[in-house]
Short mmCIF file of N, CA and C in Angstrom, two decimals:
data_model
loop_
_atom_site.label_atom_id
_atom_site.label_comp_id
_atom_site.label_asym_id
_atom_site.label_seq_id
_atom_site.Cartn_x
_atom_site.Cartn_y
_atom_site.Cartn_z
N UNK A 1 4.62 -21.34 -14.51
CA UNK A 1 3.31 -21.00 -14.88
C UNK A 1 2.33 -22.04 -14.79
N UNK A 2 2.74 -23.27 -15.12
CA UNK A 2 1.85 -24.39 -14.94
C UNK A 2 1.66 -24.72 -13.49
N UNK A 3 2.60 -24.55 -12.67
CA UNK A 3 2.42 -24.83 -11.33
C UNK A 3 1.52 -23.83 -10.49
N UNK A 4 1.53 -22.52 -11.00
CA UNK A 4 0.79 -21.64 -10.19
C UNK A 4 -0.43 -21.11 -10.85
N UNK A 5 -0.76 -21.44 -12.05
CA UNK A 5 -1.90 -21.12 -12.60
C UNK A 5 -2.96 -22.29 -12.50
N UNK A 6 -4.32 -21.87 -12.71
CA UNK A 6 -5.27 -22.78 -12.33
C UNK A 6 -5.70 -23.67 -13.45
N UNK A 7 -5.06 -23.51 -14.62
CA UNK A 7 -5.35 -24.32 -15.74
C UNK A 7 -4.23 -24.59 -16.58
N UNK A 8 -4.12 -25.74 -17.25
CA UNK A 8 -2.98 -26.02 -18.11
C UNK A 8 -2.96 -25.28 -19.46
N UNK A 9 -3.99 -24.73 -19.79
CA UNK A 9 -4.07 -24.12 -21.02
C UNK A 9 -3.63 -22.50 -21.05
N UNK A 10 -3.87 -21.88 -19.74
CA UNK A 10 -3.65 -20.55 -19.59
C UNK A 10 -2.25 -20.06 -20.09
N UNK A 11 -1.21 -20.76 -19.35
CA UNK A 11 0.16 -20.33 -20.02
C UNK A 11 0.46 -20.48 -21.44
N UNK A 12 -0.08 -21.37 -22.02
CA UNK A 12 0.08 -21.49 -23.52
C UNK A 12 -0.63 -20.26 -24.13
N UNK A 13 -1.82 -19.79 -23.63
CA UNK A 13 -2.36 -18.52 -24.15
C UNK A 13 -1.47 -17.34 -23.91
N UNK A 14 -0.97 -17.25 -22.63
CA UNK A 14 -0.09 -16.10 -22.28
C UNK A 14 1.05 -16.05 -23.22
N UNK A 15 1.71 -17.11 -23.49
CA UNK A 15 2.93 -17.29 -24.17
C UNK A 15 2.52 -16.99 -25.78
N UNK A 16 1.48 -17.40 -26.33
CA UNK A 16 1.04 -17.00 -27.59
C UNK A 16 0.87 -15.51 -27.92
N UNK A 17 0.15 -14.99 -26.86
CA UNK A 17 -0.27 -13.49 -26.90
C UNK A 17 1.06 -12.73 -26.81
N UNK A 18 1.98 -12.99 -25.76
CA UNK A 18 3.23 -12.25 -25.63
C UNK A 18 4.22 -12.48 -26.83
N UNK A 19 4.23 -13.73 -27.28
CA UNK A 19 5.00 -13.99 -28.41
C UNK A 19 4.61 -13.26 -29.63
N UNK A 20 3.36 -12.97 -29.81
CA UNK A 20 2.95 -12.27 -30.99
C UNK A 20 3.41 -10.75 -30.68
N UNK A 21 3.31 -10.25 -29.54
CA UNK A 21 3.70 -8.98 -29.32
C UNK A 21 5.08 -8.72 -29.48
N UNK A 22 5.86 -9.73 -29.12
CA UNK A 22 7.32 -9.74 -29.29
C UNK A 22 7.63 -9.66 -30.95
N UNK A 23 7.13 -10.55 -31.68
CA UNK A 23 7.21 -10.65 -33.06
C UNK A 23 6.75 -9.29 -33.72
N UNK A 24 5.81 -8.52 -33.27
CA UNK A 24 5.28 -7.29 -33.68
C UNK A 24 6.40 -6.25 -33.49
N UNK A 25 6.95 -6.37 -32.30
CA UNK A 25 7.85 -5.24 -31.77
C UNK A 25 9.21 -5.42 -32.73
N UNK A 26 9.75 -6.68 -32.73
CA UNK A 26 10.92 -6.93 -33.45
C UNK A 26 10.73 -6.50 -34.99
N UNK A 27 9.55 -6.92 -35.51
CA UNK A 27 9.35 -6.58 -36.79
C UNK A 27 9.18 -5.17 -37.14
N UNK A 28 8.82 -4.35 -36.06
CA UNK A 28 8.63 -2.82 -36.48
C UNK A 28 10.02 -2.20 -36.04
N UNK A 29 11.04 -2.75 -35.87
CA UNK A 29 12.30 -2.09 -35.70
C UNK A 29 13.00 -1.63 -36.94
N UNK A 30 12.29 -2.00 -38.01
CA UNK A 30 12.86 -1.64 -39.42
C UNK A 30 12.85 -0.20 -39.62
N UNK A 31 12.01 0.63 -38.81
CA UNK A 31 12.07 2.00 -39.04
C UNK A 31 13.22 2.58 -38.30
N UNK A 32 13.90 1.86 -37.40
CA UNK A 32 15.13 2.41 -36.66
C UNK A 32 16.32 2.22 -37.40
N UNK A 33 16.30 1.50 -38.42
CA UNK A 33 17.46 1.35 -39.24
C UNK A 33 18.21 0.11 -38.74
N UNK A 34 19.26 0.34 -37.95
CA UNK A 34 19.89 -0.78 -37.43
C UNK A 34 19.88 -0.81 -35.95
N UNK A 35 19.63 -1.98 -35.09
CA UNK A 35 19.58 -1.96 -33.73
C UNK A 35 20.82 -2.88 -33.30
N UNK A 36 21.35 -2.72 -32.22
CA UNK A 36 22.48 -3.35 -31.73
C UNK A 36 22.12 -4.85 -31.45
N UNK A 37 23.04 -5.69 -31.50
CA UNK A 37 22.71 -7.19 -31.15
C UNK A 37 22.33 -7.43 -29.71
N UNK A 38 22.84 -6.50 -28.92
CA UNK A 38 22.35 -6.55 -27.49
C UNK A 38 20.91 -6.20 -27.21
N UNK A 39 20.38 -5.24 -27.96
CA UNK A 39 19.06 -4.94 -27.89
C UNK A 39 18.20 -6.01 -28.40
N UNK A 40 18.67 -6.67 -29.53
CA UNK A 40 17.99 -7.71 -30.15
C UNK A 40 17.83 -8.91 -29.13
N UNK A 41 18.80 -9.18 -28.44
CA UNK A 41 19.04 -10.33 -27.57
C UNK A 41 18.20 -10.13 -26.26
N UNK A 42 18.23 -8.80 -25.73
CA UNK A 42 17.50 -8.54 -24.63
C UNK A 42 15.96 -8.37 -24.84
N UNK A 43 15.53 -7.89 -25.94
CA UNK A 43 14.13 -7.51 -26.12
C UNK A 43 13.11 -8.46 -25.82
N UNK A 44 13.23 -9.56 -26.32
CA UNK A 44 12.32 -10.67 -26.15
C UNK A 44 12.10 -11.09 -24.62
N UNK A 45 13.28 -11.27 -23.98
CA UNK A 45 13.28 -11.49 -22.59
C UNK A 45 12.62 -10.46 -21.78
N UNK A 46 13.04 -9.20 -21.93
CA UNK A 46 12.57 -8.11 -21.14
C UNK A 46 10.96 -7.94 -21.35
N UNK A 47 10.58 -8.06 -22.60
CA UNK A 47 9.21 -7.77 -23.11
C UNK A 47 8.39 -8.97 -22.44
N UNK A 48 8.88 -10.18 -22.43
CA UNK A 48 8.22 -11.26 -21.80
C UNK A 48 7.96 -11.00 -20.33
N UNK A 49 9.08 -10.44 -19.70
CA UNK A 49 8.82 -10.35 -18.29
C UNK A 49 8.03 -9.10 -17.80
N UNK A 50 8.12 -8.11 -18.69
CA UNK A 50 7.31 -6.77 -18.35
C UNK A 50 5.88 -7.02 -18.81
N UNK A 51 5.57 -7.74 -19.65
CA UNK A 51 4.08 -7.82 -20.01
C UNK A 51 3.36 -9.07 -19.51
N UNK A 52 4.14 -10.05 -18.91
CA UNK A 52 3.52 -10.96 -18.19
C UNK A 52 2.47 -10.80 -17.24
N UNK A 53 2.93 -9.75 -16.33
CA UNK A 53 2.13 -9.30 -15.19
C UNK A 53 0.85 -8.80 -15.77
N UNK A 54 0.80 -8.05 -16.98
CA UNK A 54 -0.55 -7.60 -17.36
C UNK A 54 -1.35 -8.67 -17.90
N UNK A 55 -0.82 -9.72 -18.27
CA UNK A 55 -1.70 -10.90 -18.67
C UNK A 55 -2.35 -11.54 -17.48
N UNK A 56 -1.46 -11.70 -16.41
CA UNK A 56 -1.97 -12.30 -15.21
C UNK A 56 -3.09 -11.35 -14.53
N UNK A 57 -2.87 -10.03 -14.56
CA UNK A 57 -3.84 -9.11 -14.01
C UNK A 57 -5.13 -9.30 -14.72
N UNK A 58 -5.15 -9.41 -16.11
CA UNK A 58 -6.22 -9.47 -16.98
C UNK A 58 -6.98 -10.72 -16.60
N UNK A 59 -6.38 -11.84 -16.49
CA UNK A 59 -7.06 -13.04 -16.30
C UNK A 59 -7.67 -13.14 -14.95
N UNK A 60 -6.97 -12.73 -14.01
CA UNK A 60 -7.52 -12.60 -12.61
C UNK A 60 -8.88 -11.78 -12.52
N UNK A 61 -8.75 -10.64 -13.20
CA UNK A 61 -9.92 -9.63 -13.15
C UNK A 61 -10.98 -10.30 -14.10
N UNK A 62 -10.67 -11.02 -14.99
CA UNK A 62 -11.85 -11.83 -15.73
C UNK A 62 -12.50 -12.82 -14.89
N UNK A 63 -11.73 -13.66 -14.10
CA UNK A 63 -12.18 -14.65 -13.46
C UNK A 63 -13.16 -14.08 -12.36
N UNK A 64 -12.72 -12.93 -11.75
CA UNK A 64 -13.52 -12.23 -10.69
C UNK A 64 -14.73 -11.83 -11.24
N UNK A 65 -14.75 -11.11 -12.52
CA UNK A 65 -15.89 -10.70 -13.21
C UNK A 65 -16.80 -11.69 -13.82
N UNK A 66 -16.35 -12.94 -13.96
CA UNK A 66 -17.23 -13.98 -14.29
C UNK A 66 -18.10 -14.43 -13.24
N UNK A 67 -17.43 -14.33 -11.88
CA UNK A 67 -18.50 -14.48 -10.83
C UNK A 67 -19.37 -13.38 -10.63
N UNK A 68 -19.16 -12.32 -10.85
CA UNK A 68 -20.02 -11.04 -10.77
C UNK A 68 -20.90 -11.11 -11.87
N UNK A 69 -20.79 -11.49 -13.10
CA UNK A 69 -21.63 -11.48 -14.16
C UNK A 69 -21.76 -12.90 -14.60
N UNK A 70 -22.52 -13.84 -14.08
CA UNK A 70 -22.55 -15.25 -14.51
C UNK A 70 -23.29 -15.41 -15.73
N UNK A 71 -22.74 -16.17 -16.67
CA UNK A 71 -23.25 -16.29 -18.07
C UNK A 71 -23.04 -15.28 -19.03
N UNK A 72 -22.28 -14.28 -18.59
CA UNK A 72 -21.90 -13.14 -19.51
C UNK A 72 -20.44 -12.92 -19.69
N UNK A 73 -19.94 -13.90 -20.32
CA UNK A 73 -18.46 -13.94 -20.48
C UNK A 73 -17.89 -12.72 -21.13
N UNK A 74 -18.65 -12.30 -22.22
CA UNK A 74 -18.08 -10.98 -22.95
C UNK A 74 -18.13 -9.62 -21.96
N UNK A 75 -19.23 -9.54 -21.32
CA UNK A 75 -19.25 -8.50 -20.29
C UNK A 75 -18.29 -8.57 -19.11
N UNK A 76 -18.00 -9.78 -18.83
CA UNK A 76 -16.97 -10.05 -17.72
C UNK A 76 -15.60 -9.58 -18.26
N UNK A 77 -15.25 -9.83 -19.53
CA UNK A 77 -14.12 -9.56 -20.11
C UNK A 77 -13.85 -8.09 -20.43
N UNK A 78 -15.01 -7.49 -20.87
CA UNK A 78 -15.07 -5.99 -20.99
C UNK A 78 -14.53 -5.36 -19.78
N UNK A 79 -15.27 -5.73 -18.58
CA UNK A 79 -15.01 -5.07 -17.25
C UNK A 79 -13.46 -5.34 -16.96
N UNK A 80 -13.03 -6.52 -17.21
CA UNK A 80 -11.53 -7.07 -16.85
C UNK A 80 -10.50 -6.04 -17.75
N UNK A 81 -10.91 -5.76 -18.95
CA UNK A 81 -10.04 -5.06 -19.65
C UNK A 81 -9.94 -3.59 -19.10
N UNK A 82 -11.29 -3.19 -18.79
CA UNK A 82 -11.39 -1.65 -18.27
C UNK A 82 -10.61 -1.57 -17.09
N UNK A 83 -10.48 -2.63 -16.28
CA UNK A 83 -10.07 -2.53 -14.91
C UNK A 83 -8.60 -2.76 -14.77
N UNK A 84 -7.96 -3.26 -15.77
CA UNK A 84 -6.45 -3.57 -15.70
C UNK A 84 -5.58 -2.93 -16.64
N UNK A 85 -4.37 -3.04 -16.63
CA UNK A 85 -3.25 -2.74 -17.52
C UNK A 85 -2.94 -1.28 -17.70
N UNK A 86 -3.83 -0.37 -17.90
CA UNK A 86 -3.45 1.04 -18.35
C UNK A 86 -2.63 1.75 -17.33
N UNK A 87 -2.90 1.72 -16.02
CA UNK A 87 -1.97 2.57 -15.05
C UNK A 87 -0.61 2.10 -15.11
N UNK A 88 -0.42 0.82 -14.80
CA UNK A 88 0.95 0.38 -14.56
C UNK A 88 1.78 0.32 -15.96
N UNK A 89 1.11 0.30 -17.06
CA UNK A 89 1.82 0.35 -18.39
C UNK A 89 2.47 1.74 -18.59
N UNK A 90 1.75 2.85 -18.31
CA UNK A 90 2.28 4.05 -18.41
C UNK A 90 3.66 4.27 -17.57
N UNK A 91 3.61 3.85 -16.50
CA UNK A 91 4.95 3.87 -15.76
C UNK A 91 6.09 3.04 -16.31
N UNK A 92 5.83 1.99 -16.81
CA UNK A 92 6.72 1.15 -17.47
C UNK A 92 7.26 1.78 -18.78
N UNK A 93 6.39 2.30 -19.60
CA UNK A 93 6.85 2.98 -20.83
C UNK A 93 7.71 4.22 -20.49
N UNK A 94 7.40 4.97 -19.49
CA UNK A 94 8.19 6.07 -18.92
C UNK A 94 9.49 5.72 -18.57
N UNK A 95 9.58 4.52 -17.83
CA UNK A 95 11.02 4.13 -17.47
C UNK A 95 11.89 3.71 -18.49
N UNK A 96 11.18 3.19 -19.69
CA UNK A 96 12.18 2.76 -20.97
C UNK A 96 12.41 3.93 -21.58
N UNK A 97 11.64 5.06 -21.75
CA UNK A 97 11.84 6.19 -22.41
C UNK A 97 12.92 6.99 -21.72
N UNK A 98 13.10 6.78 -20.48
CA UNK A 98 14.24 7.53 -19.67
C UNK A 98 15.52 6.92 -20.36
N UNK A 99 15.52 5.69 -20.63
CA UNK A 99 16.91 5.11 -21.18
C UNK A 99 17.36 5.88 -22.40
N UNK A 100 16.45 6.54 -23.06
CA UNK A 100 16.74 7.16 -24.28
C UNK A 100 17.69 8.41 -24.09
N UNK A 101 17.73 9.01 -23.00
CA UNK A 101 18.81 10.11 -22.67
C UNK A 101 20.05 9.70 -22.20
N UNK A 102 20.29 8.38 -22.17
CA UNK A 102 21.69 7.85 -21.90
C UNK A 102 22.78 8.44 -23.08
N UNK A 103 24.08 8.49 -22.60
CA UNK A 103 25.04 9.03 -23.57
C UNK A 103 25.36 7.78 -24.47
N UNK A 104 25.06 6.54 -24.06
CA UNK A 104 25.56 5.52 -24.82
C UNK A 104 24.37 5.24 -25.93
N UNK A 105 24.66 4.84 -27.16
CA UNK A 105 23.72 4.67 -28.09
C UNK A 105 22.81 3.40 -27.69
N UNK A 106 23.39 2.53 -26.98
CA UNK A 106 22.69 1.37 -26.53
C UNK A 106 21.38 1.69 -25.63
N UNK A 107 21.55 2.68 -24.87
CA UNK A 107 20.29 3.20 -24.05
C UNK A 107 19.37 3.54 -24.80
N UNK A 108 19.52 4.41 -25.77
CA UNK A 108 18.71 5.02 -26.80
C UNK A 108 17.99 3.89 -27.52
N UNK A 109 18.85 3.05 -27.93
CA UNK A 109 18.20 1.91 -28.67
C UNK A 109 17.34 1.05 -28.02
N UNK A 110 17.84 0.62 -26.83
CA UNK A 110 17.02 -0.40 -25.87
C UNK A 110 15.78 0.43 -25.42
N UNK A 111 16.04 1.58 -25.13
CA UNK A 111 14.81 2.53 -24.60
C UNK A 111 13.70 2.51 -25.61
N UNK A 112 14.00 2.98 -26.92
CA UNK A 112 12.98 3.03 -27.88
C UNK A 112 12.33 1.65 -28.29
N UNK A 113 13.15 0.71 -28.35
CA UNK A 113 12.47 -0.69 -28.62
C UNK A 113 11.78 -1.29 -27.58
N UNK A 114 12.16 -1.07 -26.22
CA UNK A 114 11.37 -1.45 -25.12
C UNK A 114 10.12 -0.76 -24.83
N UNK A 115 10.16 0.69 -24.93
CA UNK A 115 8.98 1.48 -24.76
C UNK A 115 8.12 1.05 -25.78
N UNK A 116 8.35 0.89 -27.13
CA UNK A 116 7.49 0.37 -28.13
C UNK A 116 6.99 -0.97 -27.81
N UNK A 117 7.88 -1.82 -27.34
CA UNK A 117 7.46 -3.15 -26.97
C UNK A 117 6.42 -3.30 -25.92
N UNK A 118 6.53 -2.36 -24.87
CA UNK A 118 5.56 -2.35 -23.84
C UNK A 118 4.18 -1.87 -24.41
N UNK A 119 4.24 -0.91 -25.20
CA UNK A 119 2.92 -0.34 -25.85
C UNK A 119 2.33 -1.59 -26.69
N UNK A 120 3.16 -2.15 -27.49
CA UNK A 120 2.58 -3.21 -28.37
C UNK A 120 2.14 -4.38 -27.42
N UNK A 121 2.85 -4.74 -26.38
CA UNK A 121 2.41 -5.75 -25.37
C UNK A 121 1.15 -5.50 -24.86
N UNK A 122 0.82 -4.26 -24.35
CA UNK A 122 -0.39 -3.86 -23.87
C UNK A 122 -1.62 -3.86 -24.78
N UNK A 123 -1.27 -3.47 -26.01
CA UNK A 123 -2.25 -3.68 -27.09
C UNK A 123 -2.70 -5.09 -27.31
N UNK A 124 -1.57 -5.89 -27.37
CA UNK A 124 -1.93 -7.43 -27.49
C UNK A 124 -2.64 -7.86 -26.30
N UNK A 125 -2.27 -7.40 -25.08
CA UNK A 125 -2.88 -7.96 -23.94
C UNK A 125 -4.38 -7.51 -23.71
N UNK A 126 -4.82 -6.37 -24.37
CA UNK A 126 -6.17 -6.00 -24.38
C UNK A 126 -6.93 -6.37 -25.61
N UNK A 127 -6.30 -7.02 -26.55
CA UNK A 127 -7.05 -7.32 -27.87
C UNK A 127 -6.89 -8.88 -28.01
N UNK A 128 -5.65 -9.42 -28.16
CA UNK A 128 -5.29 -10.69 -28.68
C UNK A 128 -5.70 -11.64 -27.37
N UNK A 129 -5.12 -11.45 -26.31
CA UNK A 129 -5.36 -12.27 -25.08
C UNK A 129 -6.83 -12.34 -24.69
N UNK A 130 -7.58 -11.26 -24.60
CA UNK A 130 -8.84 -11.55 -24.38
C UNK A 130 -9.66 -12.35 -25.42
N UNK A 131 -9.35 -12.13 -26.63
CA UNK A 131 -10.07 -12.95 -27.55
C UNK A 131 -9.62 -14.38 -27.46
N UNK A 132 -8.27 -14.72 -27.29
CA UNK A 132 -7.88 -16.11 -26.98
C UNK A 132 -8.62 -16.73 -25.75
N UNK A 133 -8.66 -15.86 -24.67
CA UNK A 133 -9.39 -16.47 -23.45
C UNK A 133 -10.77 -16.73 -23.66
N UNK A 134 -11.51 -15.78 -24.42
CA UNK A 134 -12.92 -16.16 -24.75
C UNK A 134 -13.17 -17.38 -25.68
N UNK A 135 -12.20 -17.50 -26.59
CA UNK A 135 -12.25 -18.64 -27.44
C UNK A 135 -12.00 -19.97 -26.79
N UNK A 136 -11.09 -19.85 -25.92
CA UNK A 136 -10.59 -21.14 -25.30
C UNK A 136 -11.24 -21.27 -23.88
N UNK A 137 -12.25 -20.58 -23.61
CA UNK A 137 -12.82 -20.58 -22.25
C UNK A 137 -13.20 -21.94 -21.65
N UNK A 138 -13.76 -22.70 -22.54
CA UNK A 138 -14.24 -24.12 -22.18
C UNK A 138 -12.95 -25.09 -21.94
N UNK A 139 -11.90 -24.97 -22.87
CA UNK A 139 -10.85 -25.76 -22.46
C UNK A 139 -10.13 -25.39 -21.27
N UNK A 140 -10.22 -23.97 -21.00
CA UNK A 140 -9.60 -23.50 -19.78
C UNK A 140 -10.31 -24.19 -18.61
N UNK A 141 -11.65 -24.15 -18.61
CA UNK A 141 -12.34 -24.58 -17.58
C UNK A 141 -12.21 -26.08 -17.34
N UNK A 142 -12.10 -26.82 -18.44
CA UNK A 142 -11.87 -28.25 -18.53
C UNK A 142 -10.65 -28.68 -18.10
N UNK A 143 -9.53 -27.96 -18.11
CA UNK A 143 -8.16 -28.31 -17.76
C UNK A 143 -7.80 -27.68 -16.28
N UNK A 144 -8.83 -27.24 -15.64
CA UNK A 144 -8.62 -26.58 -14.23
C UNK A 144 -8.02 -27.70 -13.36
N UNK A 145 -7.03 -27.20 -12.55
CA UNK A 145 -6.43 -28.20 -11.65
C UNK A 145 -6.24 -27.40 -10.31
N UNK A 146 -5.84 -28.19 -9.35
CA UNK A 146 -5.67 -27.51 -8.01
C UNK A 146 -4.28 -26.88 -8.08
N UNK A 147 -4.14 -25.80 -7.50
CA UNK A 147 -2.80 -25.00 -7.51
C UNK A 147 -1.92 -25.82 -6.72
N UNK A 148 -0.71 -26.00 -7.39
CA UNK A 148 0.31 -26.91 -6.80
C UNK A 148 1.01 -26.04 -5.72
N UNK A 149 1.20 -24.73 -5.96
CA UNK A 149 1.90 -24.01 -4.98
C UNK A 149 1.05 -22.86 -4.36
N UNK A 150 -0.20 -23.28 -3.95
CA UNK A 150 -1.31 -22.28 -3.62
C UNK A 150 -0.97 -21.68 -2.27
N UNK A 151 -0.57 -22.29 -1.23
CA UNK A 151 -0.59 -21.79 0.15
C UNK A 151 0.88 -21.51 0.43
N UNK A 152 1.38 -20.27 0.43
CA UNK A 152 2.65 -19.84 0.72
C UNK A 152 2.73 -18.94 2.00
N UNK A 153 1.61 -19.15 2.92
CA UNK A 153 1.41 -18.41 4.17
C UNK A 153 2.46 -18.58 5.11
N UNK A 154 3.03 -20.04 5.36
CA UNK A 154 3.94 -20.41 6.25
C UNK A 154 5.33 -19.88 5.87
N UNK A 155 5.78 -20.08 4.59
CA UNK A 155 7.14 -19.59 4.20
C UNK A 155 7.09 -18.04 4.19
N UNK A 156 6.02 -17.41 3.73
CA UNK A 156 6.06 -15.96 3.88
C UNK A 156 6.21 -15.38 5.24
N UNK A 157 5.44 -16.07 6.25
CA UNK A 157 5.56 -15.58 7.79
C UNK A 157 6.89 -15.75 8.16
N UNK A 158 7.42 -16.86 7.83
CA UNK A 158 8.72 -17.23 8.35
C UNK A 158 9.84 -16.11 7.90
N UNK A 159 9.73 -15.80 6.62
CA UNK A 159 10.83 -14.91 6.01
C UNK A 159 10.42 -13.57 6.53
N UNK A 160 9.38 -13.02 6.73
CA UNK A 160 9.03 -11.76 7.30
C UNK A 160 9.43 -11.74 8.81
N UNK A 161 9.28 -12.75 9.47
CA UNK A 161 9.59 -12.78 10.84
C UNK A 161 11.14 -12.86 11.17
N UNK A 162 11.86 -13.21 10.13
CA UNK A 162 13.29 -13.38 10.24
C UNK A 162 14.02 -12.45 9.17
N UNK A 163 13.35 -11.32 8.80
CA UNK A 163 13.91 -10.50 7.68
C UNK A 163 15.38 -10.11 7.84
N UNK A 164 15.75 -9.71 9.18
CA UNK A 164 17.06 -9.36 9.42
C UNK A 164 18.19 -10.56 8.94
N UNK A 165 17.83 -11.50 9.22
CA UNK A 165 18.85 -12.92 8.97
C UNK A 165 18.70 -12.97 7.48
N UNK A 166 17.57 -12.78 6.74
CA UNK A 166 17.54 -12.76 5.36
C UNK A 166 18.40 -11.76 4.70
N UNK A 167 18.38 -10.65 5.21
CA UNK A 167 19.25 -9.49 4.73
C UNK A 167 20.73 -9.84 4.75
N UNK A 168 21.06 -10.48 5.85
CA UNK A 168 22.49 -10.93 6.08
C UNK A 168 22.88 -12.05 5.17
N UNK A 169 21.97 -12.97 4.99
CA UNK A 169 22.27 -14.09 4.07
C UNK A 169 22.42 -13.67 2.59
#
């Protein structure tokens, strides 16, 4: 994240927001009674992976809306929240709910915990993360750096040109 984001502060804010969502999710498992150790082990990693893209979408939309509404950071963030997250999160939740119909108890266990985790992650992504970004907007701008892995045109063109070889490899 430090290599591909435009600021050194942004990945820290992402991890704070997602970490809080993970804590909420794991803490709310008390109503399930007992969850398997596999579910406990997988939840944090899966939730991090699933909700990270929502955070990236939100920040990119915010940066675009800041250009659209100069000097109006709150308005830019409002538009960013409205433009991101909702559509893709519904699909993700539905996928994890589908695990609940597995014959193994692990599927139901993991399905409920992860569906709940995605919903909590989305809520944190549209409440906690925007608040953090607005509070730390000046440090984000002060720690801007050149993208270290910004131009991937040549490698992607090479891979797409030789896709059959990559399938074999």
